[in-house]
Amino acid sequence: MVQDIQELLRENTELKRKLEVSRIWMAREVQSSTHKIATRRVGKMSIGDRDDFLGQNQEEIIANRIRGYFGELLLLNAPKNTVEHLVDSEISYFSLGKSTNGDGIGVVGSYTKILDSLIESIITNQFRKFVAKQGAVILRNNDPLEKALYLVVSKKYILSTGRLYGLLKSVRRGESLLEFSGLFKRYLEKYSGLGAFLLGDDFFLRYSELIEGEVFAGKRHTGKISREETQKVRGLLVGDFTDKKGLIYQFLVQSSVI
């Protein structure tokens, strides 16, 4: 018994050591990514914005903001390039704040890349495997959502933020579902932890507000995204780097659970 306890203590000590090494490594990665992207982006700024960015030491501020909000271990488990896109979005947000007539397209574009990779890694990657076990993959219904899910499964297309919202809304409402949508519901039932996360109020209501604002749909492709809209999106996704209910933060916590 004593020997078992000692072994557990040694394993615990070793685990803590490995976690600390990982934390330090990730801290350096955030710093390195911030410097690399800041160097690239600063050259494209106006002289006034560049002077402000460098004079205010924004590179260090952004790196500390991202690390302080997410923590190194969540970032360590994030999909590839998540840190780079977070940095890019914050630099774009800084530039937007300096403009009297700016456009938040750059900020939202970086967030789109993050959400696409999170949806792929946390939801659709496993969904494809789930569907494959059900038998032949055949498109039987001429329905936009069914076509989208068929392509997600058969061609490894990305499940868009809007399509995901439509799916979750239909499942929450208990609507009659077609074949692939029904498979998605069964998938969430099988992986109940993921289902509870996606369908729960903490995630879904915030996600609903994000998608229904249309900055990830028509406005991103054909219109202009105002500073006010960009601020709202930033609040919903990263909680202004203070509120841990931000959608990207929630996604990364779920990813670490999986």
Short mmCIF file of C-alpha atoms in Angstrom, two decimals:
data_model
loop_
_atom_site.label_atom_id
_atom_site.label_comp_id
_atom_site.label_asym_id
_atom_site.label_seq_id
_atom_site.Cartn_x
_atom_site.Cartn_y
_atom_site.Cartn_z
CA MET A 1 0.00 0.00 0.00
CA VAL A 2 2.75 2.46 0.95
CA GLN A 3 4.67 1.53 -2.18
CA ASP A 4 1.59 2.17 -4.34
CA ILE A 5 1.12 5.61 -2.78
CA GLN A 6 4.75 6.47 -3.36
CA GLU A 7 4.46 5.39 -6.99
CA LEU A 8 1.39 7.57 -7.45
CA LEU A 9 3.21 10.52 -5.91
CA ARG A 10 6.15 10.01 -8.27
CA GLU A 11 3.80 9.83 -11.24
CA ASN A 12 2.02 12.95 -10.09
CA THR A 13 5.31 14.81 -9.72
CA GLU A 14 6.39 13.74 -13.21
CA LEU A 15 3.05 14.81 -14.67
CA LYS A 16 3.35 18.23 -13.06
CA ARG A 17 6.86 18.56 -14.46
CA LYS A 18 5.68 17.69 -17.97
CA LEU A 19 2.77 20.13 -17.70
CA GLU A 20 5.12 22.90 -16.62
CA VAL A 21 7.46 22.16 -19.53
CA SER A 22 4.46 22.27 -21.90
CA ARG A 23 3.25 25.53 -20.37
CA ILE A 24 6.64 27.18 -20.80
CA TRP A 25 6.93 25.90 -24.37
CA MET A 26 3.47 27.23 -25.25
CA ALA A 27 4.25 30.61 -23.71
CA ARG A 28 7.25 30.86 -26.01
CA GLU A 29 5.14 29.79 -28.98
CA VAL A 30 2.60 32.54 -28.31
CA GLN A 31 5.38 35.09 -28.01
CA SER A 32 7.07 33.83 -31.18
CA SER A 33 3.82 33.80 -33.19
CA THR A 34 2.93 37.28 -32.02
CA HIS A 35 6.34 38.63 -33.04
CA LYS A 36 6.25 36.91 -36.43
CA ILE A 37 2.77 38.14 -37.34
CA ALA A 38 3.28 41.60 -35.87
CA THR A 39 6.46 42.03 -37.93
CA ARG A 40 4.56 41.10 -41.10
CA ARG A 41 1.53 43.25 -40.36
CA VAL A 42 3.30 46.36 -39.09
CA GLY A 43 4.88 46.89 -42.50
CA LYS A 44 1.39 47.27 -44.00
CA MET A 45 0.19 49.87 -41.47
CA SER A 46 0.15 53.60 -42.01
CA ILE A 47 3.07 55.46 -40.47
CA GLY A 48 0.86 56.79 -37.66
CA ASP A 49 -0.63 53.40 -36.80
CA ARG A 50 2.81 51.80 -36.95
CA ASP A 51 4.25 54.34 -34.54
CA ASP A 52 1.32 53.85 -32.16
CA PHE A 53 1.57 50.05 -32.35
CA LEU A 54 5.29 50.04 -31.60
CA GLY A 55 5.19 52.91 -29.12
CA GLN A 56 2.41 51.31 -27.07
CA ASN A 57 4.23 47.96 -27.13
CA GLN A 58 1.12 46.35 -28.58
CA GLU A 59 3.03 43.22 -29.57
CA GLU A 60 3.69 42.40 -25.91
CA ILE A 61 0.18 43.46 -24.87
CA ILE A 62 -1.47 41.16 -27.42
CA ALA A 63 0.70 38.18 -26.49
CA ASN A 64 -0.05 38.63 -22.78
CA ARG A 65 -3.75 39.17 -23.47
CA ILE A 66 -4.07 35.87 -25.35
CA ARG A 67 -2.00 33.89 -22.83
CA GLY A 68 -3.77 35.44 -19.86
CA TYR A 69 -7.23 34.64 -21.20
CA PHE A 70 -6.78 31.14 -22.60
CA GLY A 71 -3.84 29.85 -20.62
CA GLU A 72 -1.00 27.92 -22.21
CA LEU A 73 -2.50 24.44 -21.79
CA LEU A 74 -5.72 25.25 -23.66
CA LEU A 75 -3.70 26.76 -26.47
CA LEU A 76 -1.45 23.71 -26.51
CA ASN A 77 -4.46 21.54 -27.40
CA ALA A 78 -5.89 23.99 -29.94
CA PRO A 79 -5.99 23.19 -33.67
CA LYS A 80 -2.99 24.24 -35.73
CA ASN A 81 -2.64 27.99 -36.39
CA THR A 82 -5.20 28.98 -33.74
CA VAL A 83 -2.68 31.22 -31.97
CA GLU A 84 -1.63 32.86 -35.23
CA HIS A 85 -5.25 33.66 -36.14
CA LEU A 86 -5.91 35.05 -32.66
CA VAL A 87 -2.89 37.32 -32.97
CA ASP A 88 -3.93 38.37 -36.46
CA SER A 89 -7.45 39.22 -35.29
CA GLU A 90 -6.12 41.37 -32.44
CA ILE A 91 -3.76 43.30 -34.70
CA SER A 92 -6.65 43.90 -37.12
CA TYR A 93 -8.78 45.00 -34.17
CA PHE A 94 -6.09 47.46 -33.11
CA SER A 95 -5.99 48.92 -36.63
CA LEU A 96 -9.78 49.14 -36.71
CA GLY A 97 -9.72 51.22 -33.53
CA LYS A 98 -7.39 53.71 -35.21
CA SER A 99 -9.63 54.25 -38.23
CA THR A 100 -12.65 56.57 -38.36
CA ASN A 101 -14.13 54.57 -41.23
CA GLY A 102 -12.64 51.09 -40.72
CA ASP A 103 -13.99 47.71 -41.71
CA GLY A 104 -13.97 44.66 -39.43
CA ILE A 105 -13.62 42.17 -42.29
CA GLY A 106 -10.03 41.34 -41.28
CA VAL A 107 -11.01 40.59 -37.67
CA VAL A 108 -13.98 38.45 -38.67
CA GLY A 109 -11.92 36.66 -41.33
CA SER A 110 -9.44 35.48 -38.69
CA TYR A 111 -12.26 34.36 -36.41
CA THR A 112 -13.82 32.42 -39.29
CA LYS A 113 -10.62 30.43 -39.76
CA ILE A 114 -10.53 29.62 -36.04
CA LEU A 115 -14.17 28.49 -35.95
CA ASP A 116 -13.75 26.38 -39.11
CA SER A 117 -10.83 24.50 -37.61
CA LEU A 118 -12.55 24.05 -34.24
CA ILE A 119 -15.74 22.71 -35.82
CA GLU A 120 -13.67 20.34 -37.93
CA SER A 121 -11.54 19.01 -35.07
CA ILE A 122 -14.24 18.82 -32.40
CA ILE A 123 -17.38 17.95 -34.37
CA THR A 124 -17.14 16.85 -37.99
CA ASN A 125 -14.00 14.73 -37.88
CA GLN A 126 -15.66 12.23 -35.55
CA PHE A 127 -19.04 12.65 -37.25
CA ARG A 128 -17.61 11.28 -40.52
CA LYS A 129 -16.44 8.15 -38.73
CA PHE A 130 -19.82 7.77 -37.07
CA VAL A 131 -21.67 7.98 -40.40
CA ALA A 132 -19.25 5.58 -42.11
CA LYS A 133 -20.19 2.90 -39.56
CA GLN A 134 -23.87 3.23 -40.49
CA GLY A 135 -23.36 1.89 -44.04
CA ALA A 136 -23.38 3.38 -47.54
CA VAL A 137 -23.25 7.16 -47.84
CA ILE A 138 -25.96 8.11 -50.35
CA LEU A 139 -27.67 11.46 -50.90
CA ARG A 140 -31.41 10.79 -51.14
CA ASN A 141 -32.91 14.25 -50.55
CA ASN A 142 -32.61 17.42 -52.61
CA ASP A 143 -32.23 19.61 -49.55
CA PRO A 144 -29.46 22.23 -49.04
CA LEU A 145 -28.57 21.07 -45.53
CA GLU A 146 -28.60 17.41 -46.57
CA LYS A 147 -26.32 18.21 -49.52
CA ALA A 148 -23.96 20.11 -47.22
CA LEU A 149 -23.76 17.22 -44.76
CA TYR A 150 -23.32 14.71 -47.57
CA LEU A 151 -20.32 16.70 -48.84
CA VAL A 152 -18.94 17.02 -45.31
CA VAL A 153 -19.02 13.23 -45.00
CA SER A 154 -18.13 12.09 -48.52
CA LYS A 155 -15.75 14.86 -49.68
CA LYS A 156 -14.48 16.12 -46.32
CA TYR A 157 -15.95 19.58 -46.87
CA ILE A 158 -16.03 22.00 -43.96
CA LEU A 159 -19.28 22.32 -42.04
CA SER A 160 -19.90 26.06 -42.05
CA THR A 161 -20.83 28.03 -38.96
CA GLY A 162 -24.25 28.76 -40.45
CA ARG A 163 -25.00 25.12 -41.33
CA LEU A 164 -23.97 24.03 -37.85
CA TYR A 165 -26.35 26.59 -36.36
CA GLY A 166 -29.23 25.36 -38.53
CA LEU A 167 -28.58 21.79 -37.44
CA LEU A 168 -28.38 22.58 -33.75
CA LYS A 169 -31.51 24.74 -33.91
CA SER A 170 -33.49 21.94 -35.59
CA VAL A 171 -32.33 19.38 -33.04
CA ARG A 172 -33.14 21.66 -30.10
CA ARG A 173 -36.64 22.27 -31.48
CA GLY A 174 -37.29 18.57 -31.97
CA GLU A 175 -38.05 19.06 -35.67
CA SER A 176 -38.51 16.18 -38.10
CA LEU A 177 -35.09 15.53 -39.64
CA LEU A 178 -33.96 14.07 -42.94
CA GLU A 179 -31.36 11.30 -43.19
CA PHE A 180 -28.04 13.08 -42.61
CA SER A 181 -29.54 15.56 -40.16
CA GLY A 182 -31.01 12.61 -38.28
CA LEU A 183 -27.61 10.94 -38.23
CA PHE A 184 -26.16 14.11 -36.77
CA LYS A 185 -28.76 14.03 -34.00
CA ARG A 186 -27.92 10.39 -33.28
CA TYR A 187 -24.24 11.31 -33.26
CA LEU A 188 -24.87 13.93 -30.56
CA GLU A 189 -26.89 11.41 -28.59
CA LYS A 190 -24.09 8.86 -28.73
CA TYR A 191 -21.44 11.40 -27.76
CA SER A 192 -23.59 12.87 -25.04
CA GLY A 193 -20.92 15.15 -23.60
CA LEU A 194 -20.48 16.88 -26.94
CA GLY A 195 -24.25 16.98 -27.44
CA ALA A 196 -24.85 18.54 -24.04
CA PHE A 197 -22.20 21.16 -24.78
CA LEU A 198 -23.49 22.15 -28.24
CA LEU A 199 -27.18 22.11 -27.32
CA GLY A 200 -26.83 23.67 -23.88
CA ASP A 201 -27.84 27.28 -23.30
CA ASP A 202 -24.34 28.51 -22.40
CA PHE A 203 -23.06 27.67 -25.87
CA PHE A 204 -26.12 27.66 -28.10
CA LEU A 205 -27.72 30.98 -27.10
CA ARG A 206 -24.42 32.80 -27.54
CA TYR A 207 -23.79 31.00 -30.84
CA SER A 208 -27.31 31.91 -32.00
CA GLU A 209 -26.63 35.58 -31.32
CA LEU A 210 -23.37 35.36 -33.26
CA ILE A 211 -24.83 33.72 -36.37
CA GLU A 212 -28.04 35.73 -36.50
CA GLY A 213 -25.96 38.91 -36.58
CA GLU A 214 -25.03 37.80 -40.13
CA VAL A 215 -21.41 38.95 -39.97
CA PHE A 216 -20.39 35.40 -40.89
CA ALA A 217 -22.81 35.32 -43.82
CA GLY A 218 -23.86 38.08 -46.23
CA LYS A 219 -22.06 40.94 -44.52
CA ARG A 220 -18.70 39.19 -44.67
CA HIS A 221 -19.02 38.53 -48.40
CA THR A 222 -20.90 41.53 -49.76
CA GLY A 223 -21.08 44.24 -47.13
CA LYS A 224 -19.08 46.13 -44.59
CA ILE A 225 -18.72 45.12 -40.96
CA SER A 226 -18.88 48.15 -38.69
CA ARG A 227 -16.73 48.77 -35.64
CA GLU A 228 -19.74 48.21 -33.38
CA GLU A 229 -20.53 44.87 -35.04
CA THR A 230 -16.90 43.83 -34.78
CA GLN A 231 -16.83 44.70 -31.08
CA LYS A 232 -19.92 42.58 -30.52
CA VAL A 233 -18.43 39.61 -32.38
CA ARG A 234 -15.19 39.92 -30.41
CA GLY A 235 -17.19 39.90 -27.19
CA LEU A 236 -19.16 36.81 -28.19
CA LEU A 237 -16.11 34.86 -29.37
CA VAL A 238 -13.35 35.82 -26.95
CA GLY A 239 -15.32 37.61 -24.23
CA ASP A 240 -13.17 40.73 -24.69
CA PHE A 241 -10.48 38.50 -23.13
CA THR A 242 -12.13 38.66 -19.71
CA ASP A 243 -15.39 36.65 -19.92
CA LYS A 244 -14.71 32.89 -20.01
CA LYS A 245 -18.06 32.29 -21.74
CA GLY A 246 -16.51 33.36 -25.05
CA LEU A 247 -17.35 30.78 -27.72
CA ILE A 248 -13.76 30.10 -28.73
CA TYR A 249 -12.83 29.62 -25.08
CA GLN A 250 -15.76 27.21 -24.64
CA PHE A 251 -14.71 25.29 -27.75
CA LEU A 252 -11.15 24.92 -26.53
CA VAL A 253 -12.30 23.70 -23.09
CA GLN A 254 -14.50 21.11 -24.84
CA SER A 255 -11.55 20.11 -27.02
CA SER A 256 -9.42 19.48 -23.96
CA VAL A 257 -12.22 17.33 -22.47
CA ILE A 258 -12.41 15.23 -25.62
#
